[in-house]
CSV table of C-alpha atoms in Angstrom, one decimal:
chain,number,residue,atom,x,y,z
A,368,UNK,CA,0.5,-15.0,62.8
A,369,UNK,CA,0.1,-14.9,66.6
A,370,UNK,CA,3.3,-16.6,67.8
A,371,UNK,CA,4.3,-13.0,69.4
A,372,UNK,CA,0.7,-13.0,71.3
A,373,UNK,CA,-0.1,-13.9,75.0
A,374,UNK,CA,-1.3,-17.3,73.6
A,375,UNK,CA,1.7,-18.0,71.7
A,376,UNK,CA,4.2,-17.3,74.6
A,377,UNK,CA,2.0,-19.3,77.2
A,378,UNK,CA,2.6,-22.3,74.5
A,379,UNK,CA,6.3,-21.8,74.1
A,380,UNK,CA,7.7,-20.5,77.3
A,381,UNK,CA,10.6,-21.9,79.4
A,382,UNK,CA,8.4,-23.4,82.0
A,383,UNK,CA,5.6,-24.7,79.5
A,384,UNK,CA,6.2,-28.7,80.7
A,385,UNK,CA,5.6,-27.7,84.6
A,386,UNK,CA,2.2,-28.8,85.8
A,387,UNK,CA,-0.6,-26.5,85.5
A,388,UNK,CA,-2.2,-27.2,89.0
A,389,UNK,CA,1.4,-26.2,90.6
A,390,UNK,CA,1.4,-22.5,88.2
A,391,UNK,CA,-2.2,-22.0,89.4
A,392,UNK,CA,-1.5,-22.9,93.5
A,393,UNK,CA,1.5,-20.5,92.9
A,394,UNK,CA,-0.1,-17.9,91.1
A,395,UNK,CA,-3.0,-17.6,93.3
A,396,UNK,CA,-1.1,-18.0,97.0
A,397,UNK,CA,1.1,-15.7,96.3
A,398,UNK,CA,-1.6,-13.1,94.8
A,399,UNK,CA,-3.2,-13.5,98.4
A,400,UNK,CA,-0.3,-12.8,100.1
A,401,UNK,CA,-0.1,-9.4,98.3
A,402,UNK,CA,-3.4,-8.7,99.0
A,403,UNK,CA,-3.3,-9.2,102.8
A,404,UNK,CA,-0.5,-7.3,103.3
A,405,UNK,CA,-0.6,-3.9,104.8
A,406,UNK,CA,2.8,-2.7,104.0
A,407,UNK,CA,4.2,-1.9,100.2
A,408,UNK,CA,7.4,-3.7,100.7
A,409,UNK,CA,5.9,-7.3,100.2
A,410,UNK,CA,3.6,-6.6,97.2
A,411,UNK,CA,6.2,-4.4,95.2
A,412,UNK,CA,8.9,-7.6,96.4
A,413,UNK,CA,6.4,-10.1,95.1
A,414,UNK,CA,6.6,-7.7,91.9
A,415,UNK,CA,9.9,-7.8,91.6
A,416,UNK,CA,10.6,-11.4,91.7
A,417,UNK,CA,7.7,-12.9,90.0
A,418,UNK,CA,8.7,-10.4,87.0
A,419,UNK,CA,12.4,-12.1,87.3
A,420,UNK,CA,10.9,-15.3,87.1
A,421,UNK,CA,8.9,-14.6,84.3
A,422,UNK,CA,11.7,-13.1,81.9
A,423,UNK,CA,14.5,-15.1,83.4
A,424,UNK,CA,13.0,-18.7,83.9
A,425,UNK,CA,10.0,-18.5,81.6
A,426,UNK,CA,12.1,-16.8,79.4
A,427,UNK,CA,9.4,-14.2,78.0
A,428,UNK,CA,11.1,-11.5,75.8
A,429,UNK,CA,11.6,-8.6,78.4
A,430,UNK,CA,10.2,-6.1,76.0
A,431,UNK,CA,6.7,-7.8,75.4
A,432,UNK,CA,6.7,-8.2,79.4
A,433,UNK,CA,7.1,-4.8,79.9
A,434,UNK,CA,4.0,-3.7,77.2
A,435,UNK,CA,1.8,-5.8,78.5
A,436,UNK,CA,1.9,-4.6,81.9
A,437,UNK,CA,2.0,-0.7,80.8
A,438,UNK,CA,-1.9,-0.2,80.7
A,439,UNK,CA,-2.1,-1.6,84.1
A,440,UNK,CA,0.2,0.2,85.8
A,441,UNK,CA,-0.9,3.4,83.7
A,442,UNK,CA,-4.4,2.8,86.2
A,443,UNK,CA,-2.6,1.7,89.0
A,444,UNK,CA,-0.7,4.9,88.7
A,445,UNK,CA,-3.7,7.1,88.3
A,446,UNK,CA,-5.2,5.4,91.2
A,447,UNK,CA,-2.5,6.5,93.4
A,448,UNK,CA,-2.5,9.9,91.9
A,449,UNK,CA,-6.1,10.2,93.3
A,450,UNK,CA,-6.2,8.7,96.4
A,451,UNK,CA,-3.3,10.7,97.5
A,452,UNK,CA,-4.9,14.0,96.6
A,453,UNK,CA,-8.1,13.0,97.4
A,454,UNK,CA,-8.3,10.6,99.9
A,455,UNK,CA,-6.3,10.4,103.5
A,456,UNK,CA,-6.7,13.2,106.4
A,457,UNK,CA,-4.1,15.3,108.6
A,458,UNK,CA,-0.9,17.7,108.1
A,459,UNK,CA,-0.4,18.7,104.2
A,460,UNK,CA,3.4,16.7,102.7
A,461,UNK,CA,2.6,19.0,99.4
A,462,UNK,CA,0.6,21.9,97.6
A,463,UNK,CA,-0.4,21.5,94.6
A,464,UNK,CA,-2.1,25.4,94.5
A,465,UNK,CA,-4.7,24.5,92.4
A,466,UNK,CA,-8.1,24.8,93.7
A,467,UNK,CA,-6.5,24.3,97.4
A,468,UNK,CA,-5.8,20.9,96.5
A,469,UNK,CA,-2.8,19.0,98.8
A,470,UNK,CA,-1.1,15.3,99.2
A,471,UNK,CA,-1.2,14.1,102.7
A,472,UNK,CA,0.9,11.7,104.1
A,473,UNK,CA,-2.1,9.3,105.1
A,474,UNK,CA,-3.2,9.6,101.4
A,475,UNK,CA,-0.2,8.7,99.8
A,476,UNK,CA,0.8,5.8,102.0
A,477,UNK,CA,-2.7,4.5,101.2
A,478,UNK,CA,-2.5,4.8,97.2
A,479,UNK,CA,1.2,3.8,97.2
A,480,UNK,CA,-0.1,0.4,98.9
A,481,UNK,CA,-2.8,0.2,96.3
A,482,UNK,CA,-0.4,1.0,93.5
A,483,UNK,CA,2.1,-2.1,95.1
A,484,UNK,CA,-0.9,-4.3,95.6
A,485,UNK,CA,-2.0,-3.9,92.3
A,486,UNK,CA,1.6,-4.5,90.5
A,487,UNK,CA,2.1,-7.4,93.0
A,488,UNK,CA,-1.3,-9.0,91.7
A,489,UNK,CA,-1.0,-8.2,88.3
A,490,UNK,CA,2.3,-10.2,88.0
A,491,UNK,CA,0.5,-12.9,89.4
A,492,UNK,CA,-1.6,-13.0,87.1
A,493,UNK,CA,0.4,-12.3,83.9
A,494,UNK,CA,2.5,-15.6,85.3
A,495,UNK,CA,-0.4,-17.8,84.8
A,496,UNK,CA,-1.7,-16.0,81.6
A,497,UNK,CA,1.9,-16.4,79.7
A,498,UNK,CA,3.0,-19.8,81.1
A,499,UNK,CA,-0.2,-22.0,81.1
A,500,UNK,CA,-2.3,-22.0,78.4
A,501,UNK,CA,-5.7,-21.6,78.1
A,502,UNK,CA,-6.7,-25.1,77.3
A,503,UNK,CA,-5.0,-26.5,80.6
A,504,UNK,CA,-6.4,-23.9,82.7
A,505,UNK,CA,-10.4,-24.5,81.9
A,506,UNK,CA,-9.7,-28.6,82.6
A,507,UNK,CA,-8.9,-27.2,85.9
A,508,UNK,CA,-12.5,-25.3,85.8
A,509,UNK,CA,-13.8,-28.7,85.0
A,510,UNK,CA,-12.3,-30.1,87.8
A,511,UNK,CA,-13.0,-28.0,90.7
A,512,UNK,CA,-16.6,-28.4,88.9
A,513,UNK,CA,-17.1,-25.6,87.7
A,514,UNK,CA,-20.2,-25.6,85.7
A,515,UNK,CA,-19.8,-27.4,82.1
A,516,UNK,CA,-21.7,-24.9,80.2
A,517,UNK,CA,-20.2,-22.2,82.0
A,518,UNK,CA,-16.8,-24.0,80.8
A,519,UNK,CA,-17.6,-24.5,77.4
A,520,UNK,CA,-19.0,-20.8,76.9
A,521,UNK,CA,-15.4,-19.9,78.2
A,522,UNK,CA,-13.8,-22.0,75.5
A,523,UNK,CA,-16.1,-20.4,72.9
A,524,UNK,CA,-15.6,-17.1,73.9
A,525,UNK,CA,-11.8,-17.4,74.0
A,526,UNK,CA,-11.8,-19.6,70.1
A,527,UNK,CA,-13.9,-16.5,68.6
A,528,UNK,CA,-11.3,-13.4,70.2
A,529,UNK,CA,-8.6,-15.7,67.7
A,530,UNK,CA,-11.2,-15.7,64.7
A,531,UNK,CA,-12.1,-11.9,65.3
A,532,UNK,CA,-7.9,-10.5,65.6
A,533,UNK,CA,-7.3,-13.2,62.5
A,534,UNK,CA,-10.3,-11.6,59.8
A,535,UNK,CA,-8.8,-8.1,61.1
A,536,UNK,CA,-5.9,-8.5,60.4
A,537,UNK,CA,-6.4,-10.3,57.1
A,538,UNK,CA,-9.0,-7.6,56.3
A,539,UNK,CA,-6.1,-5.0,57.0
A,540,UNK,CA,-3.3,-6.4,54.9
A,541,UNK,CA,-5.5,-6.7,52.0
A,542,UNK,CA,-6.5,-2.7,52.5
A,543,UNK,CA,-3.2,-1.9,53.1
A,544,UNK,CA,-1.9,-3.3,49.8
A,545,UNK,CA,-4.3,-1.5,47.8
A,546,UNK,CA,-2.3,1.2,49.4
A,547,UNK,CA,-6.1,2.1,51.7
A,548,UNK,CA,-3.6,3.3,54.3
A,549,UNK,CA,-1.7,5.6,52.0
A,550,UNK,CA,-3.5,8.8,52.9
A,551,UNK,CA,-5.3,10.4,56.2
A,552,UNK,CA,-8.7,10.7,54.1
A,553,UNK,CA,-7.9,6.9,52.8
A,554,UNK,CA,-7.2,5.9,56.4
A,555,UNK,CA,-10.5,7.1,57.8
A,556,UNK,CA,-12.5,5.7,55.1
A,557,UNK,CA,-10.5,2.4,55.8
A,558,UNK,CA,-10.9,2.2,59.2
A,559,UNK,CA,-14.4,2.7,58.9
A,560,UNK,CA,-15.0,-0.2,56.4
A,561,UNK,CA,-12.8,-2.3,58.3
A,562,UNK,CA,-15.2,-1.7,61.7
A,563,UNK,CA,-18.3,-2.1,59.4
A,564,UNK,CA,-17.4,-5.0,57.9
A,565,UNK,CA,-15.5,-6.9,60.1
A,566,UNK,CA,-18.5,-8.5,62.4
A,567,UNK,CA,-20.2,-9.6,59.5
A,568,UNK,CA,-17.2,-11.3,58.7
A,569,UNK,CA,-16.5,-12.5,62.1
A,570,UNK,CA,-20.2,-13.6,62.2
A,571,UNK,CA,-20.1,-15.4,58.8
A,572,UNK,CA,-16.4,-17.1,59.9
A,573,UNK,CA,-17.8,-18.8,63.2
A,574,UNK,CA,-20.9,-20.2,61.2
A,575,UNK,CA,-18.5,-22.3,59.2
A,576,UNK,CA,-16.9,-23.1,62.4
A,577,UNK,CA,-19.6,-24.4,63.6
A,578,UNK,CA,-20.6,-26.0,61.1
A,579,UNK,CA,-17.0,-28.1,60.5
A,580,UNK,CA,-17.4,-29.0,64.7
A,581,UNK,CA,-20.8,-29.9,64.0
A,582,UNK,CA,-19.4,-32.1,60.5
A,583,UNK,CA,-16.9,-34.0,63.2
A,584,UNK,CA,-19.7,-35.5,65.6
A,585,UNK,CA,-19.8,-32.5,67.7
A,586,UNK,CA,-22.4,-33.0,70.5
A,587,UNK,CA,-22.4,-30.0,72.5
A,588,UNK,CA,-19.9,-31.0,74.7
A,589,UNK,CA,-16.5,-29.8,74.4
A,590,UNK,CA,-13.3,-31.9,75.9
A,591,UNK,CA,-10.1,-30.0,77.5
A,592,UNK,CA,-6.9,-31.6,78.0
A,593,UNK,CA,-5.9,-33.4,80.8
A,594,UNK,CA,-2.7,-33.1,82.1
A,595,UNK,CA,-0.4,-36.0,82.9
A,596,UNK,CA,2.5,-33.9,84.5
A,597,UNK,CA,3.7,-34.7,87.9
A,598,UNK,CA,4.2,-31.8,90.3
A,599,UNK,CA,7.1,-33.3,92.2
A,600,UNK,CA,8.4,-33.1,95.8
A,601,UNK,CA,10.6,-30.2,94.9
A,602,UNK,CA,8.6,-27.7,93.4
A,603,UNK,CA,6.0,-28.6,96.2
A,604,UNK,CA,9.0,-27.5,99.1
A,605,UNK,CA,9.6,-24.7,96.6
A,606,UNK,CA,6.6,-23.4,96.7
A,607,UNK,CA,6.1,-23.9,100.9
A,608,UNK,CA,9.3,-22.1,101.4
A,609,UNK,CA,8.6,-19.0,99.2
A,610,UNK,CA,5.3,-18.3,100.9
A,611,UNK,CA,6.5,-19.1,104.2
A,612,UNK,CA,8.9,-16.5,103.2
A,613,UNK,CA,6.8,-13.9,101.9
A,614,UNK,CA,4.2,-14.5,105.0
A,615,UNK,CA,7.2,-13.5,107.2
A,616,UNK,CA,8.1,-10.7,105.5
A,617,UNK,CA,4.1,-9.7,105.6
A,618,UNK,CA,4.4,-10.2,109.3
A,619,UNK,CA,7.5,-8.3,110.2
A,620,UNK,CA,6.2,-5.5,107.5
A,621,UNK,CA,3.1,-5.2,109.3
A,622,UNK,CA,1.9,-1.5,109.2
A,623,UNK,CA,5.3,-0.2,107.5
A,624,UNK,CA,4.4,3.2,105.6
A,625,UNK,CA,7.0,4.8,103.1
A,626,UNK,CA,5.8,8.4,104.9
């Protein structure tokens, strides 16, 4: 049922076997380098090829990528739409002629950078979401001691979002083939039985969880999975040379604006 999800790629993509500690180092060096820089070039570049590496090498289906980065660039879009009417001083680039409102050049440089930083982060991070799963990344909590219960609260919280989308959708399918979809009056009254119905359900499902963990010696403490994958010399020059790189770029980009 979920092996089109975000969990079911992270556990089936092309660079599944690489070691977690390596996708995380990447992830989050390269997600600072697009936050330091002052020019769009390197952000919307880190964007760019991070986004090749995840269709190409992970080998995500293009078309899930490209859904599951729509809502944020939807904000990121808005963003820039705002800050370049509303934010930034000096000579007027366009008129809108609505209630004197304008775009200046200082403004749109300023959300266009926010706009790049934000895609150039976000890629980041949907590199780590849908190449390392879940599991590997809280025994890297553990290890950089993060706090046990904060941890195992984590793993909870992440178990129940898998029991809640499973009773939905099982509570759906058996609407839908008493045809409780067939109808716009029908669909209103399903949706609302559906929402009415579906914490109690959710509620009742992780008691017997908890009670078939507690029925195999569970203690309150919650083990992750250690990794025994070796990172290797090459990935390790890999990933010096493509942050020296991008660190140069940031460097000769220094203060670019697109206006």
């Amino acid at each position: 049922m979920f092996e089109h999800t975000l969990d079911g790629y992270a556990h089936s993509n092309g660079i599944r076997n690489v070691n977690e500690y390596f996708k995380v180092l990447f992830a989050i060096l390269t997600m600072l380098v697009s936050l330091i820089s002052t020019s769009p070039v390197i952000p919307l570049t880190i964007f760019f090829l991070v986004s090749c590496l995840i269709i190409f090498k992970a080998k995500i289906p293009s078309k899930f990528y490209l859904k599951f980065i729509a809502v944020p660039f939807s904000f990121a879009f808005i963003t820039f739409v705002f800050m370049a009417v509303f934010f930034g001083i000096g000579a007027h680039i366009l008129e809108l002629g609505i209630f004197n409102l304008a775009v200046t050049a200082d403004g749109f440089n300023l959300g266009f950078l926010t706009l790049a930083r934000i895609m150039g982060g976000f890629s980041c991070l949907a590199f780590l979401a849908l190449t390392t799963p879940m599991n590997e990344i809280f025994s890297i909590l553990e290890d950089i001691k993060i706090p046990q219960i904060v941890v195992e609260l984590a793993m909870l919280m992440y178990r129940y979002i898998f029991v809640f989308l499973d009773e939905a959708i099982s509570m759906y399918h058996s609407q839908e083939t008493r045809l409780g979809y067939s109808g716009l009056k029908r669909t209103y009254k399903s949706i609302g039985l559906l929402a009415s119905n579906l914490f109690i359900r959710t509620w009742l499902r992780g008691e017997q969880i908890y009670i078939t963990m507690e029925s195999r010696c569970y203690g309150g403490s919650i083990k992750t999975f250690k990794s025994r994958k070796d990172i290797g010399t090459k990935n390790i020059l890999l990933l010096l040379s493509f942050e020296s790189f991008l660190l140069l770029g940031t460097y000769l980009t220094w203060g670019l604006k697109i206006i």
